[in-house]
Amino acid sequence: WKKIEETRKRASEVMELRKRNQDKFHAKEDFYKAKWESIREAQTQNAMARDRAKAMRDQTRHGLLEHKHANARSTKEQSQQLLYQKKEREAQERQANTERSQYLKARKDDAKRRAEDARLAQMEKFREDYEARTAQEDLLRARTDALVAKMEKEEME
């Protein structure tokens, strides 16, 4: 009996050891499984965080690009507006210069016409003076001729 008892005792110790080893193995397996799941969860969360960060970067980049395009459009519109204003101003200046030159030309032509009128009037006055002197000389000559003729006539008598 003793041998049987020892064998039983030994079998129960082996069984107990085996059970402890199996429990240890299961505990280890559960530990690694939990560790693997936590790593997997961390990887998933990291991937989600990366995706969110990438989306945020893309959104920021898109916002900056849109802002840059809006700035460019605004600058272009402002440039076109300034160019339009410049052309308007230049056209007004050309118009003012044209009007001023026409005004000055009209004044110059008017001054020339008045000078010509004055010259013609002076020439007319000189002609009239000349004709008056000529008429006076003719009258004087006629008187002289008449007087000479009278004197010749008297001398002839």
Short mmCIF file of C-alpha atoms in Angstrom, two decimals:
data_model
loop_
_atom_site.label_atom_id
_atom_site.label_comp_id
_atom_site.label_asym_id
_atom_site.label_seq_id
_atom_site.Cartn_x
_atom_site.Cartn_y
_atom_site.Cartn_z
CA TRP A 1 0.00 0.00 0.00
CA LYS A 2 2.68 2.37 0.77
CA LYS A 3 4.01 2.20 -2.77
CA ILE A 4 0.57 2.84 -4.17
CA GLU A 5 0.12 5.65 -1.77
CA GLU A 6 3.42 7.19 -2.80
CA THR A 7 2.57 6.71 -6.43
CA ARG A 8 -0.77 8.40 -5.89
CA LYS A 9 0.89 11.17 -3.97
CA ARG A 10 3.47 11.53 -6.69
CA ALA A 11 0.76 11.44 -9.39
CA SER A 12 -1.22 14.12 -7.56
CA GLU A 13 1.96 16.24 -7.26
CA VAL A 14 2.63 15.77 -10.98
CA MET A 15 -0.98 16.61 -11.73
CA GLU A 16 -0.77 19.65 -9.47
CA LEU A 17 2.51 20.71 -11.07
CA ARG A 18 1.02 20.15 -14.47
CA LYS A 19 -2.05 22.21 -13.54
CA ARG A 20 0.20 25.02 -12.17
CA ASN A 21 2.25 24.90 -15.35
CA GLN A 22 -0.89 25.03 -17.44
CA ASP A 23 -2.22 27.93 -15.32
CA LYS A 24 1.11 29.72 -15.71
CA PHE A 25 1.03 29.04 -19.43
CA HIS A 26 -2.57 30.33 -19.67
CA ALA A 27 -1.70 33.37 -17.56
CA LYS A 28 1.31 34.05 -19.75
CA GLU A 29 -0.78 33.52 -22.85
CA ASP A 30 -3.49 35.86 -21.52
CA PHE A 31 -0.81 38.42 -20.60
CA TYR A 32 0.71 38.34 -24.09
CA LYS A 33 -2.76 38.35 -25.67
CA ALA A 34 -3.69 41.43 -23.62
CA LYS A 35 -0.34 43.00 -24.44
CA TRP A 36 -0.86 42.25 -28.14
CA GLU A 37 -4.38 43.70 -28.02
CA SER A 38 -3.16 46.84 -26.25
CA ILE A 39 -0.39 47.23 -28.85
CA ARG A 40 -2.96 46.69 -31.58
CA GLU A 41 -5.28 49.27 -29.94
CA ALA A 42 -2.37 51.74 -29.59
CA GLN A 43 -1.47 51.23 -33.25
CA THR A 44 -5.08 51.83 -34.25
CA GLN A 45 -5.26 54.98 -32.13
CA ASN A 46 -1.91 56.16 -33.52
CA ALA A 47 -3.15 55.57 -37.06
CA MET A 48 -6.32 57.52 -36.30
CA ALA A 49 -4.28 60.34 -34.74
CA ARG A 50 -2.01 60.38 -37.82
CA ASP A 51 -5.05 60.52 -40.10
CA ARG A 52 -6.55 63.36 -38.07
CA ALA A 53 -3.23 65.25 -38.11
CA LYS A 54 -2.90 64.68 -41.86
CA ALA A 55 -6.46 65.90 -42.39
CA MET A 56 -5.71 68.97 -40.25
CA ARG A 57 -2.51 69.66 -42.22
CA ASP A 58 -4.36 69.25 -45.50
CA GLN A 59 -7.13 71.53 -44.30
CA THR A 60 -4.59 74.14 -43.14
CA ARG A 61 -2.66 73.85 -46.41
CA HIS A 62 -5.91 74.19 -48.37
CA GLY A 63 -6.89 77.23 -46.27
CA LEU A 64 -3.51 78.86 -46.86
CA LEU A 65 -3.69 78.10 -50.57
CA GLU A 66 -7.22 79.54 -50.77
CA HIS A 67 -6.05 82.63 -48.86
CA LYS A 68 -3.12 82.98 -51.27
CA HIS A 69 -5.45 82.71 -54.29
CA ALA A 70 -7.84 85.25 -52.77
CA ASN A 71 -4.90 87.57 -52.15
CA ALA A 72 -3.75 87.17 -55.75
CA ARG A 73 -7.28 87.85 -57.06
CA SER A 74 -7.57 90.91 -54.83
CA THR A 75 -4.18 92.21 -55.97
CA LYS A 76 -5.09 91.60 -59.61
CA GLU A 77 -8.43 93.40 -59.23
CA GLN A 78 -6.72 96.30 -57.45
CA SER A 79 -4.10 96.46 -60.20
CA GLN A 80 -6.79 96.50 -62.88
CA GLN A 81 -8.70 99.20 -60.98
CA LEU A 82 -5.56 101.34 -60.70
CA LEU A 83 -4.80 100.81 -64.39
CA TYR A 84 -8.37 101.82 -65.29
CA GLN A 85 -8.08 104.94 -63.11
CA LYS A 86 -4.73 105.78 -64.70
CA LYS A 87 -6.19 105.43 -68.20
CA GLU A 88 -9.18 107.58 -67.20
CA ARG A 89 -6.88 110.24 -65.75
CA GLU A 90 -4.66 110.19 -68.85
CA ALA A 91 -7.70 110.49 -71.11
CA GLN A 92 -8.96 113.45 -69.07
CA GLU A 93 -5.52 115.07 -69.20
CA ARG A 94 -5.37 114.54 -72.98
CA GLN A 95 -8.86 116.03 -73.32
CA ALA A 96 -7.87 119.01 -71.15
CA ASN A 97 -4.66 119.48 -73.17
CA THR A 98 -6.61 119.29 -76.43
CA GLU A 99 -9.14 121.84 -75.18
CA ARG A 100 -6.37 124.11 -73.89
CA SER A 101 -4.45 123.89 -77.17
CA GLN A 102 -7.65 124.61 -79.14
CA TYR A 103 -8.35 127.58 -76.85
CA LEU A 104 -4.80 128.89 -77.27
CA LYS A 105 -4.93 128.34 -81.04
CA ALA A 106 -8.25 130.20 -81.20
CA ARG A 107 -6.77 133.08 -79.17
CA LYS A 108 -3.69 133.12 -81.42
CA ASP A 109 -5.87 133.09 -84.56
CA ASP A 110 -8.03 135.85 -83.06
CA ALA A 111 -4.91 137.90 -82.25
CA LYS A 112 -3.62 137.34 -85.82
CA ARG A 113 -6.99 138.38 -87.23
CA ARG A 114 -7.06 141.53 -85.09
CA ALA A 115 -3.47 142.34 -86.06
CA GLU A 116 -4.38 141.81 -89.73
CA ASP A 117 -7.50 143.97 -89.31
CA ALA A 118 -5.39 146.66 -87.62
CA ARG A 119 -2.79 146.44 -90.40
CA LEU A 120 -5.50 146.65 -93.09
CA ALA A 121 -7.12 149.55 -91.26
CA GLN A 122 -3.76 151.34 -91.04
CA MET A 123 -3.09 150.65 -94.74
CA GLU A 124 -6.56 152.01 -95.55
CA LYS A 125 -5.79 155.11 -93.45
CA PHE A 126 -2.43 155.53 -95.19
CA ARG A 127 -4.15 155.13 -98.59
CA GLU A 128 -6.78 157.68 -97.64
CA ASP A 129 -4.06 160.07 -96.41
CA TYR A 130 -2.14 159.48 -99.64
CA GLU A 131 -5.25 160.09 -101.75
CA ALA A 132 -6.04 163.21 -99.70
CA ARG A 133 -2.50 164.55 -100.20
CA THR A 134 -2.65 163.61 -103.87
CA ALA A 135 -5.99 165.35 -104.21
CA GLN A 136 -4.62 168.37 -102.37
CA GLU A 137 -1.54 168.41 -104.60
CA ASP A 138 -3.77 168.03 -107.67
CA LEU A 139 -5.92 170.91 -106.42
CA LEU A 140 -2.85 172.97 -105.69
CA ARG A 141 -1.41 172.13 -109.12
CA ALA A 142 -4.74 172.95 -110.76
CA ARG A 143 -4.78 176.29 -108.92
CA THR A 144 -1.22 176.91 -109.89
CA ASP A 145 -1.94 175.95 -113.47
CA ALA A 146 -5.01 178.18 -113.43
CA LEU A 147 -3.01 180.98 -111.93
CA VAL A 148 -0.23 180.45 -114.47
CA ALA A 149 -2.79 180.35 -117.25
CA LYS A 150 -4.41 183.48 -115.88
CA MET A 151 -1.06 185.19 -115.70
CA GLU A 152 -0.19 184.07 -119.23
CA LYS A 153 -3.53 185.27 -120.38
CA GLU A 154 -2.98 188.61 -118.74
CA GLU A 155 0.44 188.80 -120.21
CA MET A 156 -0.94 188.03 -123.58
CA GLU A 157 -3.38 190.83 -123.40
#
